[in-house]
PDB file as gemmi writes it, atoms N, CA and C in Angstrom:
CRYST1    1.000    1.000    1.000  90.00  90.00  90.00 P 1                      
ATOM      1  N   MET A   1       0.845  -1.188   0.000  1.00  0.00           N  
ATOM      2  CA  MET A   1       0.000   0.000   0.000  1.00  0.00           C  
ATOM      3  C   MET A   1       0.884   1.243   0.000  1.00  0.00           C  
ATOM      4  N   GLU A   2       0.455   2.259  -0.712  1.00  0.00           N  
ATOM      5  CA  GLU A   2       1.201   3.504  -0.752  1.00  0.00           C  
ATOM      6  C   GLU A   2       0.439   4.583   0.013  1.00  0.00           C  
ATOM      7  N   TYR A   3       1.182   5.502   0.602  1.00  0.00           N  
ATOM      8  CA  TYR A   3       0.615   6.526   1.476  1.00  0.00           C  
ATOM      9  C   TYR A   3       0.957   7.939   1.003  1.00  0.00           C  
ATOM     10  N   TRP A   4       0.907   8.177  -0.274  1.00  0.00           N  
ATOM     11  CA  TRP A   4       1.268   9.482  -0.818  1.00  0.00           C  
ATOM     12  C   TRP A   4       0.380  10.606  -0.301  1.00  0.00           C  
ATOM     13  N   HIS A   5      -0.830  10.296   0.145  1.00  0.00           N  
ATOM     14  CA  HIS A   5      -1.770  11.317   0.609  1.00  0.00           C  
ATOM     15  C   HIS A   5      -1.441  11.863   1.992  1.00  0.00           C  
ATOM     16  N   LYS A   6      -0.517  11.228   2.703  1.00  0.00           N  
ATOM     17  CA  LYS A   6      -0.189  11.652   4.069  1.00  0.00           C  
ATOM     18  C   LYS A   6       0.416  13.055   4.074  1.00  0.00           C  
ATOM     19  N   CYS A   7      -0.010  13.851   5.052  1.00  0.00           N  
ATOM     20  CA  CYS A   7       0.444  15.240   5.150  1.00  0.00           C  
ATOM     21  C   CYS A   7       1.591  15.387   6.147  1.00  0.00           C  
ATOM     22  N   PHE A   8       2.414  16.389   5.886  1.00  0.00           N  
ATOM     23  CA  PHE A   8       3.444  16.769   6.843  1.00  0.00           C  
ATOM     24  C   PHE A   8       2.779  17.509   7.995  1.00  0.00           C  
ATOM     25  N   LYS A   9       3.446  17.541   9.138  1.00  0.00           N  
ATOM     26  CA  LYS A   9       2.916  18.272  10.289  1.00  0.00           C  
ATOM     27  C   LYS A   9       2.855  19.770   9.987  1.00  0.00           C  
ATOM     28  N   TYR A  10       3.850  20.252   9.231  1.00  0.00           N  
ATOM     29  CA  TYR A  10       3.921  21.652   8.815  1.00  0.00           C  
ATOM     30  C   TYR A  10       4.232  21.693   7.323  1.00  0.00           C  
ATOM     31  N   PRO A  11       3.775  22.717   6.620  1.00  0.00           N  
ATOM     32  CA  PRO A  11       4.146  22.818   5.201  1.00  0.00           C  
ATOM     33  C   PRO A  11       5.618  23.181   5.055  1.00  0.00           C  
ATOM     34  N   ILE A  12       6.211  22.752   3.971  1.00  0.00           N  
ATOM     35  CA  ILE A  12       7.572  23.143   3.614  1.00  0.00           C  
ATOM     36  C   ILE A  12       7.410  24.257   2.587  1.00  0.00           C  
ATOM     37  N   THR A  13       7.953  25.427   2.900  1.00  0.00           N  
ATOM     38  CA  THR A  13       7.727  26.598   2.066  1.00  0.00           C  
ATOM     39  C   THR A  13       9.043  27.214   1.606  1.00  0.00           C  
ATOM     40  N   PRO A  14       9.565  26.749   0.483  1.00  0.00           N  
ATOM     41  CA  PRO A  14      10.776  27.385  -0.048  1.00  0.00           C  
ATOM     42  C   PRO A  14      10.483  28.847  -0.410  1.00  0.00           C  
ATOM     43  N   LYS A  15      11.427  29.710  -0.138  1.00  0.00           N  
ATOM     44  CA  LYS A  15      11.273  31.128  -0.446  1.00  0.00           C  
ATOM     45  C   LYS A  15      11.765  31.460  -1.854  1.00  0.00           C  
ATOM     46  N   ARG A  16      12.535  30.551  -2.433  1.00  0.00           N  
ATOM     47  CA  ARG A  16      13.013  30.711  -3.804  1.00  0.00           C  
ATOM     48  C   ARG A  16      13.372  29.331  -4.340  1.00  0.00           C  
ATOM     49  N   GLY A  17      13.817  29.282  -5.574  1.00  0.00           N  
ATOM     50  CA  GLY A  17      14.135  27.999  -6.193  1.00  0.00           C  
ATOM     51  C   GLY A  17      12.931  27.437  -6.924  1.00  0.00           C  
ATOM     52  N   PRO A  18      13.081  26.265  -7.513  1.00  0.00           N  
ATOM     53  CA  PRO A  18      12.029  25.713  -8.375  1.00  0.00           C  
ATOM     54  C   PRO A  18      10.919  24.958  -7.658  1.00  0.00           C  
ATOM     55  N   MET A  19      11.054  24.737  -6.359  1.00  0.00           N  
ATOM     56  CA  MET A  19      10.076  23.903  -5.667  1.00  0.00           C  
ATOM     57  C   MET A  19       8.940  24.732  -5.076  1.00  0.00           C  
ATOM     58  N   PRO A  20       7.693  24.269  -5.255  1.00  0.00           N  
ATOM     59  CA  PRO A  20       6.550  24.967  -4.656  1.00  0.00           C  
ATOM     60  C   PRO A  20       6.399  24.578  -3.183  1.00  0.00           C  
ATOM     61  N   GLN A  21       5.437  25.189  -2.528  1.00  0.00           N  
ATOM     62  CA  GLN A  21       5.114  24.817  -1.151  1.00  0.00           C  
ATOM     63  C   GLN A  21       4.614  23.370  -1.137  1.00  0.00           C  
ATOM     64  N   MET A  22       5.013  22.622  -0.108  1.00  0.00           N  
ATOM     65  CA  MET A  22       4.662  21.202  -0.014  1.00  0.00           C  
ATOM     66  C   MET A  22       3.921  20.930   1.296  1.00  0.00           C  
ATOM     67  N   PHE A  23       2.743  20.347   1.171  1.00  0.00           N  
ATOM     68  CA  PHE A  23       1.919  20.015   2.330  1.00  0.00           C  
ATOM     69  C   PHE A  23       1.903  18.513   2.618  1.00  0.00           C  
ATOM     70  N   SER A  24       2.192  17.706   1.609  1.00  0.00           N  
ATOM     71  CA  SER A  24       2.040  16.255   1.739  1.00  0.00           C  
ATOM     72  C   SER A  24       3.146  15.532   0.975  1.00  0.00           C  
ATOM     73  N   LEU A  25       3.167  14.231   1.132  1.00  0.00           N  
ATOM     74  CA  LEU A  25       4.150  13.417   0.422  1.00  0.00           C  
ATOM     75  C   LEU A  25       3.972  13.544  -1.089  1.00  0.00           C  
ATOM     76  N   ILE A  26       2.734  13.590  -1.565  1.00  0.00           N  
ATOM     77  CA  ILE A  26       2.514  13.704  -3.007  1.00  0.00           C  
ATOM     78  C   ILE A  26       2.961  15.067  -3.521  1.00  0.00           C  
ATOM     79  N   ASP A  27       2.794  16.103  -2.704  1.00  0.00           N  
ATOM     80  CA  ASP A  27       3.309  17.422  -3.094  1.00  0.00           C  
ATOM     81  C   ASP A  27       4.826  17.374  -3.247  1.00  0.00           C  
ATOM     82  N   ALA A  28       5.480  16.700  -2.307  1.00  0.00           N  
ATOM     83  CA  ALA A  28       6.943  16.588  -2.365  1.00  0.00           C  
ATOM     84  C   ALA A  28       7.369  15.774  -3.587  1.00  0.00           C  
ATOM     85  N   LYS A  29       6.645  14.705  -3.868  1.00  0.00           N  
ATOM     86  CA  LYS A  29       6.961  13.896  -5.049  1.00  0.00           C  
ATOM     87  C   LYS A  29       6.883  14.754  -6.310  1.00  0.00           C  
ATOM     88  N   ARG A  30       5.833  15.543  -6.427  1.00  0.00           N  
ATOM     89  CA  ARG A  30       5.672  16.423  -7.598  1.00  0.00           C  
ATOM     90  C   ARG A  30       6.762  17.492  -7.631  1.00  0.00           C  
ATOM     91  N   ALA A  31       7.129  18.003  -6.458  1.00  0.00           N  
ATOM     92  CA  ALA A  31       8.169  19.038  -6.383  1.00  0.00           C  
ATOM     93  C   ALA A  31       9.518  18.493  -6.840  1.00  0.00           C  
ATOM     94  N   PHE A  32       9.784  17.225  -6.556  1.00  0.00           N  
ATOM     95  CA  PHE A  32      11.043  16.617  -7.000  1.00  0.00           C  
ATOM     96  C   PHE A  32      11.148  16.664  -8.525  1.00  0.00           C  
ATOM     97  N   LEU A  33      10.010  16.603  -9.203  1.00  0.00           N  
ATOM     98  CA  LEU A  33      10.006  16.664 -10.664  1.00  0.00           C  
ATOM     99  C   LEU A  33      10.380  18.051 -11.183  1.00  0.00           C  
ATOM    100  N   GLU A  34      10.299  19.050 -10.318  1.00  0.00           N  
ATOM    101  CA  GLU A  34      10.642  20.426 -10.692  1.00  0.00           C  
ATOM    102  C   GLU A  34      12.135  20.729 -10.516  1.00  0.00           C  
ATOM    103  N   LEU A  35      12.849  19.810  -9.907  1.00  0.00           N  
ATOM    104  CA  LEU A  35      14.278  20.045  -9.679  1.00  0.00           C  
ATOM    105  C   LEU A  35      15.039  20.082 -10.999  1.00  0.00           C  
ATOM    106  N   PRO A  36      16.026  20.961 -11.091  1.00  0.00           N  
ATOM    107  CA  PRO A  36      16.857  20.994 -12.303  1.00  0.00           C  
ATOM    108  C   PRO A  36      17.548  19.646 -12.534  1.00  0.00           C  
ATOM    109  N   GLN A  37      17.813  19.354 -13.783  1.00  0.00           N  
ATOM    110  CA  GLN A  37      18.454  18.087 -14.146  1.00  0.00           C  
ATOM    111  C   GLN A  37      19.766  17.926 -13.377  1.00  0.00           C  
ATOM    112  N   GLY A  38      19.988  16.754 -12.860  1.00  0.00           N  
ATOM    113  CA  GLY A  38      21.219  16.446 -12.138  1.00  0.00           C  
ATOM    114  C   GLY A  38      21.144  16.657 -10.634  1.00  0.00           C  
ATOM    115  N   PHE A  39      20.146  17.403 -10.149  1.00  0.00           N  
ATOM    116  CA  PHE A  39      20.063  17.673  -8.717  1.00  0.00           C  
ATOM    117  C   PHE A  39      19.850  16.397  -7.903  1.00  0.00           C  
ATOM    118  N   LEU A  40      19.098  15.445  -8.463  1.00  0.00           N  
ATOM    119  CA  LEU A  40      18.796  14.225  -7.706  1.00  0.00           C  
ATOM    120  C   LEU A  40      20.020  13.346  -7.485  1.00  0.00           C  
ATOM    121  N   ARG A  41      21.134  13.689  -8.099  1.00  0.00           N  
ATOM    122  CA  ARG A  41      22.386  12.955  -7.857  1.00  0.00           C  
ATOM    123  C   ARG A  41      23.139  13.505  -6.648  1.00  0.00           C  
ATOM    124  N   ARG A  42      22.747  14.671  -6.178  1.00  0.00           N  
ATOM    125  CA  ARG A  42      23.422  15.273  -5.028  1.00  0.00           C  
ATOM    126  C   ARG A  42      23.063  14.492  -3.771  1.00  0.00           C  
ATOM    127  N   PRO A  43      24.023  14.299  -2.858  1.00  0.00           N  
ATOM    128  CA  PRO A  43      23.767  13.465  -1.667  1.00  0.00           C  
ATOM    129  C   PRO A  43      22.550  13.892  -0.851  1.00  0.00           C  
ATOM    130  N   HIS A  44      22.345  15.184  -0.661  1.00  0.00           N  
ATOM    131  CA  HIS A  44      21.209  15.621   0.160  1.00  0.00           C  
ATOM    132  C   HIS A  44      19.874  15.333  -0.527  1.00  0.00           C  
ATOM    133  N   TRP A  45      19.829  15.373  -1.853  1.00  0.00           N  
ATOM    134  CA  TRP A  45      18.592  15.017  -2.555  1.00  0.00           C  
ATOM    135  C   TRP A  45      18.406  13.506  -2.611  1.00  0.00           C  
ATOM    136  N   LEU A  46      19.496  12.756  -2.694  1.00  0.00           N  
ATOM    137  CA  LEU A  46      19.386  11.292  -2.641  1.00  0.00           C  
ATOM    138  C   LEU A  46      18.793  10.847  -1.306  1.00  0.00           C  
ATOM    139  N   ARG A  47      19.289  11.453  -0.207  1.00  0.00           N  
ATOM    140  CA  ARG A  47      18.745  11.131   1.123  1.00  0.00           C  
ATOM    141  C   ARG A  47      17.262  11.486   1.204  1.00  0.00           C  
ATOM    142  N   ALA A  48      16.923  12.673   0.733  1.00  0.00           N  
ATOM    143  CA  ALA A  48      15.528  13.118   0.797  1.00  0.00           C  
ATOM    144  C   ALA A  48      14.624  12.223  -0.051  1.00  0.00           C  
ATOM    145  N   GLY A  49      15.099  11.845  -1.227  1.00  0.00           N  
ATOM    146  CA  GLY A  49      14.307  10.957  -2.086  1.00  0.00           C  
ATOM    147  C   GLY A  49      14.094   9.591  -1.449  1.00  0.00           C  
ATOM    148  N   HIS A  50      15.136   9.069  -0.817  1.00  0.00           N  
ATOM    149  CA  HIS A  50      15.018   7.776  -0.131  1.00  0.00           C  
ATOM    150  C   HIS A  50      14.009   7.882   1.016  1.00  0.00           C  
ATOM    151  N   ALA A  51      14.104   8.951   1.786  1.00  0.00           N  
ATOM    152  CA  ALA A  51      13.188   9.134   2.914  1.00  0.00           C  
ATOM    153  C   ALA A  51      11.750   9.308   2.421  1.00  0.00           C  
ATOM    154  N   LEU A  52      11.574  10.045   1.334  1.00  0.00           N  
ATOM    155  CA  LEU A  52      10.235  10.253   0.770  1.00  0.00           C  
ATOM    156  C   LEU A  52       9.634   8.934   0.301  1.00  0.00           C  
ATOM    157  N   LEU A  53      10.406   8.140  -0.391  1.00  0.00           N  
ATOM    158  CA  LEU A  53       9.918   6.846  -0.858  1.00  0.00           C  
ATOM    159  C   LEU A  53       9.563   5.929   0.308  1.00  0.00           C  
ATOM    160  N   THR A  54      10.422   5.895   1.334  1.00  0.00           N  
ATOM    161  CA  THR A  54      10.143   5.077   2.517  1.00  0.00           C  
ATOM    162  C   THR A  54       8.841   5.503   3.182  1.00  0.00           C  
ATOM    163  N   ALA A  55       8.662   6.815   3.368  1.00  0.00           N  
ATOM    164  CA  ALA A  55       7.443   7.321   4.007  1.00  0.00           C  
ATOM    165  C   ALA A  55       6.204   6.965   3.189  1.00  0.00           C  
ATOM    166  N   SER A  56       6.323   7.028   1.865  1.00  0.00           N  
ATOM    167  CA  SER A  56       5.172   6.704   1.015  1.00  0.00           C  
ATOM    168  C   SER A  56       4.818   5.225   1.082  1.00  0.00           C  
ATOM    169  N   GLN A  57       5.796   4.401   1.396  1.00  0.00           N  
ATOM    170  CA  GLN A  57       5.556   2.955   1.466  1.00  0.00           C  
ATOM    171  C   GLN A  57       5.049   2.498   2.826  1.00  0.00           C  
ATOM    172  N   THR A  58       5.501   3.168   3.908  1.00  0.00           N  
ATOM    173  CA  THR A  58       5.112   2.725   5.249  1.00  0.00           C  
ATOM    174  C   THR A  58       3.958   3.526   5.830  1.00  0.00           C  
ATOM    175  N   GLY A  59       3.921   4.843   5.540  1.00  0.00           N  
ATOM    176  CA  GLY A  59       2.908   5.705   6.131  1.00  0.00           C  
ATOM    177  C   GLY A  59       3.112   5.972   7.607  1.00  0.00           C  
ATOM    178  N   ARG A  60       4.238   5.488   8.146  1.00  0.00           N  
ATOM    179  CA  ARG A  60       4.502   5.672   9.580  1.00  0.00           C  
ATOM    180  C   ARG A  60       4.880   7.122   9.861  1.00  0.00           C  
ATOM    181  N   LEU A  61       4.419   7.636  10.992  1.00  0.00           N  
ATOM    182  CA  LEU A  61       4.705   9.023  11.364  1.00  0.00           C  
ATOM    183  C   LEU A  61       6.198   9.302  11.436  1.00  0.00           C  
ATOM    184  N   ILE A  62       6.961   8.365  11.962  1.00  0.00           N  
ATOM    185  CA  ILE A  62       8.406   8.569  12.075  1.00  0.00           C  
ATOM    186  C   ILE A  62       9.055   8.676  10.702  1.00  0.00           C  
ATOM    187  N   ASP A  63       8.564   7.929   9.736  1.00  0.00           N  
ATOM    188  CA  ASP A  63       9.104   7.999   8.378  1.00  0.00           C  
ATOM    189  C   ASP A  63       8.672   9.283   7.668  1.00  0.00           C  
ATOM    190  N   ILE A  64       7.442   9.725   7.933  1.00  0.00           N  
ATOM    191  CA  ILE A  64       6.986  10.994   7.361  1.00  0.00           C  
ATOM    192  C   ILE A  64       7.816  12.139   7.935  1.00  0.00           C  
ATOM    193  N   GLN A  65       8.104  12.079   9.230  1.00  0.00           N  
ATOM    194  CA  GLN A  65       8.944  13.113   9.847  1.00  0.00           C  
ATOM    195  C   GLN A  65      10.355  13.080   9.265  1.00  0.00           C  
ATOM    196  N   TRP A  66      10.887  11.882   9.030  1.00  0.00           N  
ATOM    197  CA  TRP A  66      12.210  11.744   8.414  1.00  0.00           C  
ATOM    198  C   TRP A  66      12.209  12.354   7.016  1.00  0.00           C  
ATOM    199  N   ALA A  67      11.162  12.103   6.253  1.00  0.00           N  
ATOM    200  CA  ALA A  67      11.053  12.697   4.911  1.00  0.00           C  
ATOM    201  C   ALA A  67      11.006  14.217   5.023  1.00  0.00           C  
ATOM    202  N   PHE A  68      10.182  14.721   5.926  1.00  0.00           N  
ATOM    203  CA  PHE A  68      10.082  16.164   6.141  1.00  0.00           C  
ATOM    204  C   PHE A  68      11.457  16.754   6.472  1.00  0.00           C  
ATOM    205  N   ASP A  69      12.123  16.165   7.442  1.00  0.00           N  
ATOM    206  CA  ASP A  69      13.428  16.675   7.888  1.00  0.00           C  
ATOM    207  C   ASP A  69      14.463  16.665   6.772  1.00  0.00           C  
ATOM    208  N   THR A  70      14.516  15.590   5.993  1.00  0.00           N  
ATOM    209  CA  THR A  70      15.531  15.503   4.942  1.00  0.00           C  
ATOM    210  C   THR A  70      15.210  16.422   3.764  1.00  0.00           C  
ATOM    211  N   ILE A  71      13.931  16.618   3.481  1.00  0.00           N  
ATOM    212  CA  ILE A  71      13.560  17.555   2.414  1.00  0.00           C  
ATOM    213  C   ILE A  71      13.894  18.982   2.844  1.00  0.00           C  
ATOM    214  N   VAL A  72      13.551  19.336   4.078  1.00  0.00           N  
ATOM    215  CA  VAL A  72      13.891  20.670   4.586  1.00  0.00           C  
ATOM    216  C   VAL A  72      15.405  20.871   4.540  1.00  0.00           C  
ATOM    217  N   ALA A  73      16.169  19.859   4.945  1.00  0.00           N  
ATOM    218  CA  ALA A  73      17.635  19.969   4.920  1.00  0.00           C  
ATOM    219  C   ALA A  73      18.151  20.153   3.494  1.00  0.00           C  
ATOM    220  N   ALA A  74      17.571  19.444   2.542  1.00  0.00           N  
ATOM    221  CA  ALA A  74      18.006  19.561   1.141  1.00  0.00           C  
ATOM    222  C   ALA A  74      17.664  20.936   0.576  1.00  0.00           C  
ATOM    223  N   VAL A  75      16.465  21.412   0.860  1.00  0.00           N  
ATOM    224  CA  VAL A  75      16.060  22.737   0.397  1.00  0.00           C  
ATOM    225  C   VAL A  75      16.967  23.801   1.019  1.00  0.00           C  
ATOM    226  N   ASP A  76      17.270  23.632   2.298  1.00  0.00           N  
ATOM    227  CA  ASP A  76      18.161  24.564   2.991  1.00  0.00           C  
ATOM    228  C   ASP A  76      19.577  24.507   2.415  1.00  0.00           C  
ATOM    229  N   GLU A  77      20.048  23.304   2.108  1.00  0.00           N  
ATOM    230  CA  GLU A  77      21.379  23.133   1.501  1.00  0.00           C  
ATOM    231  C   GLU A  77      21.489  23.919   0.193  1.00  0.00           C  
ATOM    232  N   GLU A  78      20.401  23.999  -0.548  1.00  0.00           N  
ATOM    233  CA  GLU A  78      20.391  24.750  -1.805  1.00  0.00           C  
ATOM    234  C   GLU A  78      20.228  26.258  -1.577  1.00  0.00           C  
ATOM    235  N   GLY A  79      19.935  26.654  -0.338  1.00  0.00           N  
ATOM    236  CA  GLY A  79      19.734  28.070  -0.039  1.00  0.00           C  
ATOM    237  C   GLY A  79      18.357  28.585  -0.393  1.00  0.00           C  
ATOM    238  N   TRP A  80      17.383  27.698  -0.514  1.00  0.00           N  
ATOM    239  CA  TRP A  80      16.049  28.069  -0.964  1.00  0.00           C  
ATOM    240  C   TRP A  80      15.071  28.362   0.167  1.00  0.00           C  
ATOM    241  N   LEU A  81      15.495  28.205   1.420  1.00  0.00           N  
ATOM    242  CA  LEU A  81      14.587  28.488   2.526  1.00  0.00           C  
ATOM    243  C   LEU A  81      14.561  29.960   2.891  1.00  0.00           C  
ATOM    244  N   THR A  82      15.546  30.708   2.444  1.00  0.00           N  
ATOM    245  CA  THR A  82      15.592  32.131   2.754  1.00  0.00           C  
ATOM    246  C   THR A  82      15.257  32.938   1.518  1.00  0.00           C  
ATOM    247  N   ALA A  83      14.593  34.043   1.740  1.00  0.00           N  
ATOM    248  CA  ALA A  83      14.235  34.926   0.631  1.00  0.00           C  
ATOM    249  C   ALA A  83      15.497  35.621   0.113  1.00  0.00           C  
ATOM    250  N   PRO A  84      15.524  35.947  -1.158  1.00  0.00           N  
ATOM    251  CA  PRO A  84      16.679  36.672  -1.684  1.00  0.00           C  
ATOM    252  C   PRO A  84      16.818  38.016  -0.982  1.00  0.00           C  
ATOM    253  N   ARG A  85      18.033  38.442  -0.803  1.00  0.00           N  
ATOM    254  CA  ARG A  85      18.274  39.724  -0.147  1.00  0.00           C  
ATOM    255  C   ARG A  85      17.835  40.863  -1.057  1.00  0.00           C  
ATOM    256  N   GLN A  86      17.132  41.786  -0.461  1.00  0.00           N  
ATOM    257  CA  GLN A  86      16.681  42.966  -1.181  1.00  0.00           C  
ATOM    258  C   GLN A  86      17.747  44.052  -1.058  1.00  0.00           C  
ATOM    259  N   PRO A  87      17.996  44.770  -2.142  1.00  0.00           N  
ATOM    260  CA  PRO A  87      18.981  45.859  -2.040  1.00  0.00           C  
ATOM    261  C   PRO A  87      18.468  46.924  -1.058  1.00  0.00           C  
ATOM    262  N   ARG A  88      19.396  47.460  -0.296  1.00  0.00           N  
ATOM    263  CA  ARG A  88      19.028  48.507   0.666  1.00  0.00           C  
ATOM    264  C   ARG A  88      18.845  49.822  -0.075  1.00  0.00           C  
ATOM    265  N   ARG A  89      17.814  50.516   0.319  1.00  0.00           N  
ATOM    266  CA  ARG A  89      17.555  51.832  -0.274  1.00  0.00           C  
ATOM    267  C   ARG A  89      18.374  52.897   0.454  1.00  0.00           C  
ATOM    268  N   GLY A  90      18.789  53.882  -0.286  1.00  0.00           N  
ATOM    269  CA  GLY A  90      19.548  54.978   0.309  1.00  0.00           C  
ATOM    270  C   GLY A  90      18.688  55.772   1.275  1.00  0.00           C  
ATOM    271  N   ARG A  91      19.324  56.410   2.203  1.00  0.00           N  
ATOM    272  CA  ARG A  91      18.562  57.172   3.207  1.00  0.00           C  
ATOM    273  C   ARG A  91      18.480  58.603   2.830  1.00  0.00           C  
TER     274      ARG A  91                                                      
END                                                                             
């Protein structure tokens, strides 16, 4: 049985980059398809993909949390959790 419909405790909201906001495992699966070519070979995305697949197969809360944590870590590794810096206006 697959559990793609399971939701994260909190949404994952990248501030920039190609990934949209993610509320559930299926949202994360779709977001992985938005990654630029070659990104899934990076270690942090490999870990996140493995965790996402495991969570979708077990549906266990601990696995969903692991998927959440590894996806957040991967998005953060890319620098996508913070908004781009705005230029300061002169005074």
